[in-house]
XYZ file of C-alpha atoms in Angstrom:
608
model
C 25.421 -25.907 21.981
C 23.212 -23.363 21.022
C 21.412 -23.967 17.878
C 19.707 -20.615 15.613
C 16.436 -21.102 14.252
C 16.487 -22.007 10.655
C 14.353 -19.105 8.339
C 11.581 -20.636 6.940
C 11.919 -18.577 3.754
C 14.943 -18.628 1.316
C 16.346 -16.048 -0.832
C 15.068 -16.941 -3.727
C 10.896 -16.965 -1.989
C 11.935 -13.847 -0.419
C 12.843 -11.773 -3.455
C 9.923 -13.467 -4.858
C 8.055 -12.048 -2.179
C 9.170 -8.716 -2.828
C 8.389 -9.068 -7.165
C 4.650 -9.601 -6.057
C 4.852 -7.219 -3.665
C 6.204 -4.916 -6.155
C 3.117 -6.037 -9.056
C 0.570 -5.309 -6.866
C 1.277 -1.939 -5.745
C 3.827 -0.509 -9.171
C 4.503 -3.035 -12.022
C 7.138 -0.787 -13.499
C 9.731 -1.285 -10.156
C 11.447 -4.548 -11.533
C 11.656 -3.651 -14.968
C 13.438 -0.099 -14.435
C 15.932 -2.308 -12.302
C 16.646 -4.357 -14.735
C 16.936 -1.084 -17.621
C 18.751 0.889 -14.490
C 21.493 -2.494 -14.323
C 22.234 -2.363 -18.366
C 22.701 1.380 -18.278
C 25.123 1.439 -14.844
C 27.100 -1.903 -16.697
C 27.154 0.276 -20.455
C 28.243 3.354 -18.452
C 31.267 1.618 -16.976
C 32.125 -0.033 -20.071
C 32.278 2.867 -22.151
C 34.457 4.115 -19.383
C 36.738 1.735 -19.733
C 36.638 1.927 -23.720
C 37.096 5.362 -23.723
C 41.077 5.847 -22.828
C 42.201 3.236 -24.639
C 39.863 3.879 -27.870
C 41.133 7.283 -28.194
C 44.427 5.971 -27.852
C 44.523 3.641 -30.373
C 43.476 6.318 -33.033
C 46.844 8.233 -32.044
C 49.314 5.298 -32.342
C 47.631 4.874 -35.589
C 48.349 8.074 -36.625
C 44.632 9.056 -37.579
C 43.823 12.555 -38.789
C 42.134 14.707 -36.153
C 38.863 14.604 -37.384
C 39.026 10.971 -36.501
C 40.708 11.497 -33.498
C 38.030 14.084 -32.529
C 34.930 11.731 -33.917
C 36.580 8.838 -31.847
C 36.325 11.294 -28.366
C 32.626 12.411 -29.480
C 31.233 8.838 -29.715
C 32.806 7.871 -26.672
C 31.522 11.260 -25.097
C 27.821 10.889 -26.569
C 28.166 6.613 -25.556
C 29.151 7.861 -22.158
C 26.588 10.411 -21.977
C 23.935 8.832 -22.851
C 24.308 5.759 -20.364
C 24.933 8.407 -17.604
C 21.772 10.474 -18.174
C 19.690 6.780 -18.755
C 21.001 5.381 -15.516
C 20.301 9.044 -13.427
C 17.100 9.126 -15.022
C 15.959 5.404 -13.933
C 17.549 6.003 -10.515
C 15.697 9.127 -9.620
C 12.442 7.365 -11.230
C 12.567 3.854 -9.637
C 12.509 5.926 -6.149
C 8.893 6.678 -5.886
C 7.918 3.138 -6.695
C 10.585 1.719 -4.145
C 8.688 3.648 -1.910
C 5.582 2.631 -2.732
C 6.379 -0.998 -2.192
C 7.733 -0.067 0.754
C 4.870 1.956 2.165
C 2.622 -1.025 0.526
C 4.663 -3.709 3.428
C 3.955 -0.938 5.994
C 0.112 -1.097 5.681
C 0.387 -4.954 6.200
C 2.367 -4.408 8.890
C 0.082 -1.875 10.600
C -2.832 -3.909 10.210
C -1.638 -6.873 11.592
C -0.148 -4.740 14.626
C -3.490 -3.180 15.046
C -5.820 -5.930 14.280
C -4.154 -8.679 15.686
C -5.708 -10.240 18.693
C -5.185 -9.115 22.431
C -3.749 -12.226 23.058
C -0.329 -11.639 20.838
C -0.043 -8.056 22.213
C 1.125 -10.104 25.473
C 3.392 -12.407 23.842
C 6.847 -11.317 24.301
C 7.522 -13.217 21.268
C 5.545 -11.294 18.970
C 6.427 -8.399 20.349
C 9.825 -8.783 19.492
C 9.159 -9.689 16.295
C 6.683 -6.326 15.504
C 9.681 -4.312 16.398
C 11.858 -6.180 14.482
C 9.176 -5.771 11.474
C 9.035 -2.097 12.031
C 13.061 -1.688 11.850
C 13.492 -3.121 8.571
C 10.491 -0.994 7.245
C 11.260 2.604 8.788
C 13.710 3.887 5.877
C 14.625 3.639 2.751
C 18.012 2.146 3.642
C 16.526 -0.444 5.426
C 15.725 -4.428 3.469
C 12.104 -3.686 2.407
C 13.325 -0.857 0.070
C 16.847 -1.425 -0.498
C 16.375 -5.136 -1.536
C 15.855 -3.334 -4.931
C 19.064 -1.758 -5.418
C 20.844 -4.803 -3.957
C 19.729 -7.003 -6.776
C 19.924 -4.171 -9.014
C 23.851 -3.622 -8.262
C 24.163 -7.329 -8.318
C 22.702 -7.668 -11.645
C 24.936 -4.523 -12.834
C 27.810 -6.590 -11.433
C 26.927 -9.772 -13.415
C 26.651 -7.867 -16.414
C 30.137 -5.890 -16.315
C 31.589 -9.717 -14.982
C 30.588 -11.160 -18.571
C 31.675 -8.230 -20.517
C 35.108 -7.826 -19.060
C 35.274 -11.657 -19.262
C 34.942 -11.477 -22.912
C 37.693 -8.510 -23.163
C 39.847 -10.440 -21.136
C 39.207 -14.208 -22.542
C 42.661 -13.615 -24.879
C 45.153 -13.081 -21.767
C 46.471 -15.941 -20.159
C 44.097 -18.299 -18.070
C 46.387 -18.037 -14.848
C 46.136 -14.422 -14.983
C 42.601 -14.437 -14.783
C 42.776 -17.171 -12.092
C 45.098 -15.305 -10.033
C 42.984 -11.997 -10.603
C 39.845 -14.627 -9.432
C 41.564 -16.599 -6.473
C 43.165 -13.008 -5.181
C 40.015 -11.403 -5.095
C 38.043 -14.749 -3.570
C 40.326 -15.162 -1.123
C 40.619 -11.418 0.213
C 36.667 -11.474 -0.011
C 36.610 -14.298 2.309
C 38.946 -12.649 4.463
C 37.836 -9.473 4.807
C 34.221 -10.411 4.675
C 34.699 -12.664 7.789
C 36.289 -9.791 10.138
C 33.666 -7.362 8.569
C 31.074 -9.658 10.055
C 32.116 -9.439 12.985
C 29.917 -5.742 13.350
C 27.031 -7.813 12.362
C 27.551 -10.986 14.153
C 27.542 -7.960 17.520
C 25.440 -6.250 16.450
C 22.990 -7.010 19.282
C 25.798 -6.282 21.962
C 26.336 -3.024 20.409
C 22.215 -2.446 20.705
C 23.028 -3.223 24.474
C 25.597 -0.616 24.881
C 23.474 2.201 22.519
C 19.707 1.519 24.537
C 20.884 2.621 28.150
C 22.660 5.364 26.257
C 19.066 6.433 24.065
C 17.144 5.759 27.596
C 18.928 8.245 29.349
C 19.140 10.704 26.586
C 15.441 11.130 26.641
C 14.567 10.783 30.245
C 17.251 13.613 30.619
C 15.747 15.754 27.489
C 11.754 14.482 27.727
C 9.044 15.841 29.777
C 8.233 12.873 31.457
C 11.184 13.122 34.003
C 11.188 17.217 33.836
C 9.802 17.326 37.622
C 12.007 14.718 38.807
C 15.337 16.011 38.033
C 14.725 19.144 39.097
C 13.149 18.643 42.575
C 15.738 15.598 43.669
C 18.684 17.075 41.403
C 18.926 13.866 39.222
C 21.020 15.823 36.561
C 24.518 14.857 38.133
C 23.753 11.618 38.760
C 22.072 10.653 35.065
C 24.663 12.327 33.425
C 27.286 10.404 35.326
C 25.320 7.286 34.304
C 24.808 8.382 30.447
C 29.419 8.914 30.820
C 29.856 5.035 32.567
C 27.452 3.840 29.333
C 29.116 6.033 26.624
C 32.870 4.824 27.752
C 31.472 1.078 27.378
C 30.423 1.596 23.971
C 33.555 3.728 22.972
C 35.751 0.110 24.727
C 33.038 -1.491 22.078
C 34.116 0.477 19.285
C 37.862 0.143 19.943
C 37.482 -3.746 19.777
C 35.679 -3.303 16.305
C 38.216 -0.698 14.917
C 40.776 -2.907 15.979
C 39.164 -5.901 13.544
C 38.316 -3.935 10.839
C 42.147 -2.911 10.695
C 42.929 -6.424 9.788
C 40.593 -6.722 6.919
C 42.090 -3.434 5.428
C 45.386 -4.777 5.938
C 44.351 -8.011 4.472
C 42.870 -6.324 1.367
C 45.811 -4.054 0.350
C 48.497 -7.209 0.698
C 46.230 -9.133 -2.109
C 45.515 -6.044 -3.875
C 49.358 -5.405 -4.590
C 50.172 -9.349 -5.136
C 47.007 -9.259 -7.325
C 48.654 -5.924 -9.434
C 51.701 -6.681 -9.310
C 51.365 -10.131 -10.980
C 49.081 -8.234 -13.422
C 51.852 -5.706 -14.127
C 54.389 -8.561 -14.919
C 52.389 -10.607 -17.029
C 51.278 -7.322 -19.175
C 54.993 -5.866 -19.159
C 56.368 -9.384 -20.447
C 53.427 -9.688 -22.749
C 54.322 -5.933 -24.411
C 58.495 -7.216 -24.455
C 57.701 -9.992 -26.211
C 54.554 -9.134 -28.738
C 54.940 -6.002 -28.885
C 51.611 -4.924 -27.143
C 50.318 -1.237 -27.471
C 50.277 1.058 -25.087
C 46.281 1.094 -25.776
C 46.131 -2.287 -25.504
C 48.177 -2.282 -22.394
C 45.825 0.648 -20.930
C 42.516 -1.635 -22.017
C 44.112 -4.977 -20.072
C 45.389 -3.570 -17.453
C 42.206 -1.241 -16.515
C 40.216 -4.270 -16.806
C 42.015 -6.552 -14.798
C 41.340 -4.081 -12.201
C 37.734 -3.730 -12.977
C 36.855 -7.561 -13.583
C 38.505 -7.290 -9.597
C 35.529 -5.014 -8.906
C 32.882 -7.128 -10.520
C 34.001 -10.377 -8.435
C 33.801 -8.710 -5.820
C 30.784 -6.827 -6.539
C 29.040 -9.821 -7.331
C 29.985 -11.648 -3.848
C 29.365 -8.532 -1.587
C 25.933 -8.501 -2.851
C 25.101 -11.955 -3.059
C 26.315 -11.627 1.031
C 24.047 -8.470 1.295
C 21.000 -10.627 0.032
C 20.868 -13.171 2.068
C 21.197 -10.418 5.209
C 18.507 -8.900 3.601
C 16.255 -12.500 2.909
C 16.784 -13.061 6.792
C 14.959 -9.430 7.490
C 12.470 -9.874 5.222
C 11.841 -13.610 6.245
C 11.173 -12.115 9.759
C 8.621 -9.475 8.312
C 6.873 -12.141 6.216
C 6.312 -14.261 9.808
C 5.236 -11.719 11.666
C 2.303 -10.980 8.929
C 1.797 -14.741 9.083
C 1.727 -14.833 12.702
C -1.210 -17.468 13.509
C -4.428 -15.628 15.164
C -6.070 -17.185 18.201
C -9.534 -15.333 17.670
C -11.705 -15.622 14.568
C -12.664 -12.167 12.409
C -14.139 -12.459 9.038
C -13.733 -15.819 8.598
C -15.876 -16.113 12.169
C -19.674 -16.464 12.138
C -21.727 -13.893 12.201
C -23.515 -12.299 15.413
C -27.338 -13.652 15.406
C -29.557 -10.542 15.524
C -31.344 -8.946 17.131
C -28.358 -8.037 19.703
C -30.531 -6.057 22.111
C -31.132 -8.920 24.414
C -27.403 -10.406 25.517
C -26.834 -12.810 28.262
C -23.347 -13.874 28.993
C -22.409 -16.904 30.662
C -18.789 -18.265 32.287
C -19.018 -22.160 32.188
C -16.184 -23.699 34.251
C -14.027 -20.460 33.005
C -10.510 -20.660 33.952
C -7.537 -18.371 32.767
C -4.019 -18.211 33.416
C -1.499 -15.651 31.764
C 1.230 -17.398 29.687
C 4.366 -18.137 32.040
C 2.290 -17.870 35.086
C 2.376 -20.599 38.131
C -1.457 -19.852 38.803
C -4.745 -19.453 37.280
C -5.870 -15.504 37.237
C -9.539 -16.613 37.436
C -10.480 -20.503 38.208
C -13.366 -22.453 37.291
C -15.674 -19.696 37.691
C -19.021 -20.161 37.033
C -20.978 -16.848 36.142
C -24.500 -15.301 34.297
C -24.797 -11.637 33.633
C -28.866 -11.501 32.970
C -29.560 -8.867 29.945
C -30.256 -5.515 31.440
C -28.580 -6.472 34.506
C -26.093 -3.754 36.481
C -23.315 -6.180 38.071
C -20.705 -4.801 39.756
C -16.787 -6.641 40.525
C -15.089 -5.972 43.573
C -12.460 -7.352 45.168
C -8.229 -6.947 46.833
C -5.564 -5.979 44.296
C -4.888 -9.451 41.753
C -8.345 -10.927 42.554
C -8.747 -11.351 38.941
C -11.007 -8.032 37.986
C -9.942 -6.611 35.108
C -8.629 -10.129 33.751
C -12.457 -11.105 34.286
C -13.912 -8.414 32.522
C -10.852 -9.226 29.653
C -12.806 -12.516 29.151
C -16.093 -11.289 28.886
C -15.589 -8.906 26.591
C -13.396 -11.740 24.099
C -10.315 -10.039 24.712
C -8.897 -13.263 25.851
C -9.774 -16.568 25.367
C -10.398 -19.363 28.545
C -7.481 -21.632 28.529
C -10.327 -23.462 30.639
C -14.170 -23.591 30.463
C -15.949 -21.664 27.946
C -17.604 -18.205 27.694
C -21.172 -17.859 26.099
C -23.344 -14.950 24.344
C -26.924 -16.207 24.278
C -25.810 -20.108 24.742
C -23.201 -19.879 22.211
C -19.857 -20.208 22.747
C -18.312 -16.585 21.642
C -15.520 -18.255 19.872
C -17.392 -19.170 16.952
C -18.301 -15.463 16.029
C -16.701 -12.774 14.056
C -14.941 -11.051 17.232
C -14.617 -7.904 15.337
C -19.007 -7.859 15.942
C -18.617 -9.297 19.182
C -16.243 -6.412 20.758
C -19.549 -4.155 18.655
C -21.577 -5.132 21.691
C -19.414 -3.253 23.969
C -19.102 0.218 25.513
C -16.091 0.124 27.757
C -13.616 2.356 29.812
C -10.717 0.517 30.619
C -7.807 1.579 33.456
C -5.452 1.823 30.668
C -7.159 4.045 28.403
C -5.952 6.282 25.302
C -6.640 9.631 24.359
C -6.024 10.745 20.665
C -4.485 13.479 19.174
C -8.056 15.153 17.852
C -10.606 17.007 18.753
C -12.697 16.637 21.792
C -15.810 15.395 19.422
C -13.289 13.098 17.264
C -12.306 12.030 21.093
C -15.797 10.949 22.025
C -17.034 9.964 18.632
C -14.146 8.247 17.605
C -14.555 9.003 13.740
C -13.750 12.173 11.740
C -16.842 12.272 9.551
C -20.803 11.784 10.811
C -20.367 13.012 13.818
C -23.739 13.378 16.046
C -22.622 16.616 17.591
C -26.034 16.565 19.627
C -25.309 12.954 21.118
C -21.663 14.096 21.793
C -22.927 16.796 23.671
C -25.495 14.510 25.667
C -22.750 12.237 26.497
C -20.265 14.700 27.798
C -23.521 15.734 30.000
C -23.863 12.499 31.260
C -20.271 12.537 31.996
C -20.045 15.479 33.519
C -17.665 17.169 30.803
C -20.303 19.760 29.620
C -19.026 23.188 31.300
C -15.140 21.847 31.068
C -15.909 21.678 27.295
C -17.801 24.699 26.754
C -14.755 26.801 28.555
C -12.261 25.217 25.742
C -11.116 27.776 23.246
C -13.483 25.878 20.618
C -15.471 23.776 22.324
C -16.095 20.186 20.528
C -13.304 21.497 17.739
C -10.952 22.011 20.687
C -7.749 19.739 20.011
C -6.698 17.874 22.837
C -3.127 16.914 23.123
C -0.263 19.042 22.178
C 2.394 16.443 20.424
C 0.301 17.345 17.035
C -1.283 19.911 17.563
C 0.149 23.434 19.280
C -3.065 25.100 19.630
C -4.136 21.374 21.943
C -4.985 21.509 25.556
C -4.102 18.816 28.231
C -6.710 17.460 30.321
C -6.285 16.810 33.911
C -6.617 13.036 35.099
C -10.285 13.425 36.280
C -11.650 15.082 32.756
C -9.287 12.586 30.921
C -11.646 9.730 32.916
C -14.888 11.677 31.861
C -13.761 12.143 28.497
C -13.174 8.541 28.215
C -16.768 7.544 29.794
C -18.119 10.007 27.343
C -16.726 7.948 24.752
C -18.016 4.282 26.090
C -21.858 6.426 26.319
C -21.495 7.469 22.700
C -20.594 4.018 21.061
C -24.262 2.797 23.018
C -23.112 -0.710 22.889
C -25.815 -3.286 24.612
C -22.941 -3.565 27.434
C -21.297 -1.406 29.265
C -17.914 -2.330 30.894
C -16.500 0.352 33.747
C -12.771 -1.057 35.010
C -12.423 1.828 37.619
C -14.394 4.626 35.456
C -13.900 6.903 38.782
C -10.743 6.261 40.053
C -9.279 9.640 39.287
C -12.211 11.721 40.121
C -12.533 13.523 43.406
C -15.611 12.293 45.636
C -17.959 14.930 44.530
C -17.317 14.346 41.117
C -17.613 10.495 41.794
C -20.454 10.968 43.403
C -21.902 13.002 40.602
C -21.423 9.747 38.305
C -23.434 7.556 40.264
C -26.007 10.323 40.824
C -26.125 9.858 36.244
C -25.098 5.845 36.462
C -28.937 4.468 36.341
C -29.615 7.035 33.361
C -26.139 6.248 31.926
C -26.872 2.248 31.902
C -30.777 2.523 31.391
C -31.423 -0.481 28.871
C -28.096 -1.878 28.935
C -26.194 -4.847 30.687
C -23.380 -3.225 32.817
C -20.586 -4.458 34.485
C -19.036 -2.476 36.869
C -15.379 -2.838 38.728
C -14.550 -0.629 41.753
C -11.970 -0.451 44.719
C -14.589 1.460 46.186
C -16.770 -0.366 47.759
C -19.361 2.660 48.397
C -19.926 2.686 44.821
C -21.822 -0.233 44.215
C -24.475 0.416 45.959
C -25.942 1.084 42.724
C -26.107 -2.027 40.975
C -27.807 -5.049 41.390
C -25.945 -7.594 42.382
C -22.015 -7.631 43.409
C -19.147 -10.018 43.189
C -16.418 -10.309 45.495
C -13.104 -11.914 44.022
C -10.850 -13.301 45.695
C -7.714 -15.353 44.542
C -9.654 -15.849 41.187
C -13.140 -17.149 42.877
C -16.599 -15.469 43.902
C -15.734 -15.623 47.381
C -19.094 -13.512 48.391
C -22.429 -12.954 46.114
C -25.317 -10.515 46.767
C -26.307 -7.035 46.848
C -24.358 -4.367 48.910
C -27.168 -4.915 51.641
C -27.338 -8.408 51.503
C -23.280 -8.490 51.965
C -23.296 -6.229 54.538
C -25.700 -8.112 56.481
C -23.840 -11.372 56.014
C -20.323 -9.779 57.593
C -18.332 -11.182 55.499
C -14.938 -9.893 53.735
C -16.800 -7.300 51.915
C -18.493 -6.047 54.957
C -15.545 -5.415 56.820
C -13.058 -4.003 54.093
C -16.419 -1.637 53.933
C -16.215 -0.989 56.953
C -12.293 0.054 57.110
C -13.183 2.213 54.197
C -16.149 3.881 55.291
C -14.393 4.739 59.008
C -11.290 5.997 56.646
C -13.974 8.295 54.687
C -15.155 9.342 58.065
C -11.726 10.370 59.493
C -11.677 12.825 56.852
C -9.759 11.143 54.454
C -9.982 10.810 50.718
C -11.516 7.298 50.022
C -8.745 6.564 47.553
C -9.346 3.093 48.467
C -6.944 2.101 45.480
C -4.702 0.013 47.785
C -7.385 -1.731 48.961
């Protein structure tokens, strides 16, 4: 039996949730609800009053001043609710929003300061894009939690007032009116559900259906298509998803035509027994027609307010759930330590890291990544990481700069165990370019600088020198102010792989962290322009600790001491010569690649 996982917050600590959240960013959202709920309930009830008042002032014969005074105080009553409840609605908006927009910062921040570690969580994945669904719109819990209780509040309110009006009919009218409407909200609110209780399947139908809609539409897939002739074949694929969502939609259609049917037997049972008792009432006591209007009209409306009252009550606790999964995810435990960390001893100039017994393994995997390595990086020292495809590289270079955490062994800054610091100032030690690396929507000095104000346009300019950028830059319409990217900006330009790489090294050069991580700084440039780089790398890494991480073996010649991974281990230690001379594993996949080079081929060497 499969068992759901109880929310750890209830309605009542959600909404409270929301009242703080609503006092710290605009104190005056929960009181216009509540002003917004008395003038929807006192424009309803003057509409009900409004008929029947005037009526009564005709079977009484009244002269037509009083008629006409009777339809002006009801007009001015009426009036002056309507403009009160228009004015509150359009004016509670903007601090709905700001709420709102208050929950998105949170959200944000945790997304973008959480640590590496929950950004490969499934789990927490999930649960950020749940977080982000429920915060996107105005329509959506975070925002619309406010006219919920503000409609249920407006329903409570119109409940007790038509009570009152009604309280001198018959009790068993009222409980028929009561049990009628119970019962057909019961009813129809259980085959309603069932677009809610699918509404995942129906998400399975609509996401092949969004896929192909934008891999048929995007960019991305432009080439594709039109070289292999993929239009037939995704369109025929985007028709087989679209008829199992329309066989989706029958089956729903086909439930929700029971609830209506379900609703309009009660509703006539519910008026006709109303019409009975009010026709026998006016036989035998003679009721008035305005009387009979005023009963009769709120028998139907006190319908309304039961409902009312129980459809939001339902919508609530929807709503709690939503909001109970946006208040986890911003209480989502952290592995690392930030501000509430230590901070990093200074002076930072000097940094030797250690691996002691260091062993990591990726959640759900069978093996460790990296195992019980033991490892110093001297300060100053230029260490490259070689090694096949899954020997544990880039994972390596993960741990040393406190990306991730050993699940064995322990990694050290100076003799001190890293996780004791503020991580925010440990990752401040490091200059990196990573294989998965982001370009911004900016400017090529916002690019390297990565800031929008205090810019060192002199350094910039040095560091696109020493990553051979300079006369790729100074050919840009306007140079450092040159936007790169073209999904903001239409004036951008698009880099080509290779400057992309150089733009990115720029970037590491420019931070001038005490370290300096490369994972595959070269891989997209062409040999000369590799070969440039290493011509700069000594000037690049002069008085800083570098760690370097190549397919190629050529390239690391140029540091002082290489590791060769294998299967998670330092299977060979030494410098290039010193390897070479050995004849190990690194000699020979040297050799492979150097006789490739040779042959006149381009020493990719990325399979290696």
């Amino acid at each position: 039996m499969k068992h759901t996982k109880k929310s750890p917050y209830n309605l009542w600590q959600n909404s409270a949730f929301m009242v703080q959240a609503a006092w710290g960013r605009c104190k005056s959202v929960v009181p216009m609800c509540i002003a917004l709920a008395v003038a929807r309930a006192g424009q309803t009830v003057a509409e009900l009053l409004i008929a029947p008042g005037i009526l009564r002032t005709l079977e009484a014969a009244a002269p037509l001043s009083e008629v006409f005074g009777a339809i002006g105080l009801f007009t001015l009553a009426l009036l002056l609710f309507s403009a009160l409840a228009r004015y509150l609605d359009e004016n509670t908006l903007f601090g709905r929003i700001d709420v709102r927009t208050g929950l998105i910062d949170q959200l944000n921040r945790k997304a973008a300061r959480t640590a590496y570690p929950n950004l490969l969580d499934t789990r927490f994945l999930k649960m950020l894009e749940k977080s982000q669904s429920i915060t996107h719109s105005n329509s959506t819990a975070t925002e619309h939690i406010w006219t919920t209780w503000t409609d249920l509040l407006t329903n409570v309110l119109g409940f007790l007032v038509y009570l009152v009006l009604l309280s001198g009919l018959h009790p068993l009218l009222l409980a028929v009116v009561i049990a009628t409407t119970a019962v057909g909200y019961v009813v129809t609110h259980r085959i309603n559900q069932w677009g809610y209780q699918h509404r995942e399947e129906e998400a399975d139908y609509l996401k092949p259906m969004e896929y192909l809609e934008k891999a048929i539409t995007g960019r991305t897939h432009a080439k594709d298509i039109r070289i292999f002739g993929l239009r037939p074949w995704l369109d025929q694929v985007w028709s087989d998803a679209f008829r199992l969502y329309q066989g989706f939609l029958a089956r729903r259609e086909r439930a929700y035509l029971w609830a209506t049917a379900a609703d309009l037997v009660l509703a006539l049972l519910r008026n006709g027994v109303a019409y009975g008792y009010l026709i026998a009432l006016t036989l035998s006591q003679g009721l008035s027609a305005s009387q009979f209007l005023l009963y009769f009209t709120a028998v139907s409306g006190f319908t309304q307010w039961i409902t009312g009252i129980l459809q939001q009550v339902s919508t609530l606790q929807k709503e709690s759930l939503e909001l109970s999964m946006l208040r986890e995810f911003l209480q989502w435990p952290e592995p690392f330590q930030f501000e509430d960390g230590q901070p990093l001893p200074r002076p930072q100039g000097s940094c030797e890291l250690t691996l002691e017994d260091v062993s990591y393994r990726y959640p759900g995997a069978d093996r460790d990544t990296i195992s019980h390595m033991n490892l110093t990086i001297h300060p100053g020292e230029k260490l490259a990481i070689v090694g096949l495809n899954g020997a544990g590289k880039t994972t390596l270079v993960k741990l040393l700069c406190g990306f991730l955490d050993p699940t064995e062994g322990r990694v050290l800054l100076n003799g001190t165990d890293i996780r004791i610091y503020d991580r925010w100032a440990y990752y401040d030690l490091f200059s990196a370019v990573f294989q998965d690396f982001s370009v911004l929507e900016a400017t090529v000095a916002e690019n390297v600088a990565q800031r929008v104000d205090g810019i060192d346009t002199e350094k910039v300019w040095r560091c696109l020198d020493q990553a051979g950028l300079t006369e790729k830059v100074q050919s840009l319409p306007q140079g450092l102010d040159t936007h790169i990217g073209r999904q903001v900006f239409e004036d951008g330009v698009e880099l080509s792989g290779g400057q992309t790489q150089r733009l990115m090294l720029a970037r590491a050069l420019y931070k001038d962290g005490p370290i300096l991580a490369l994972d595959e700084p070269t891989a997209a440039l062409d040999p000369l322009a590799e070969n440039d780089i290493y011509l700069k790398y000594n000037e690049m890494t002069r008085g800083r600790t570098s760690v370097f991480i190549s397919h190629r073996l050529a390239s690391t010649r140029f540091c002082d001491r290489i590791l060769f991974l294998e299967h998670g281990v330092i299977a060979e230690e030494g410098t290039h010569e010193a390897l070479l001379a050995r004849g190990g594993v690194y000699a020979h996949l040297f050799e492979v690649q150097s006789q490739y080079y040779q042959e006149g081929g381009s020493e990719d060497g990325r399979e290696i």
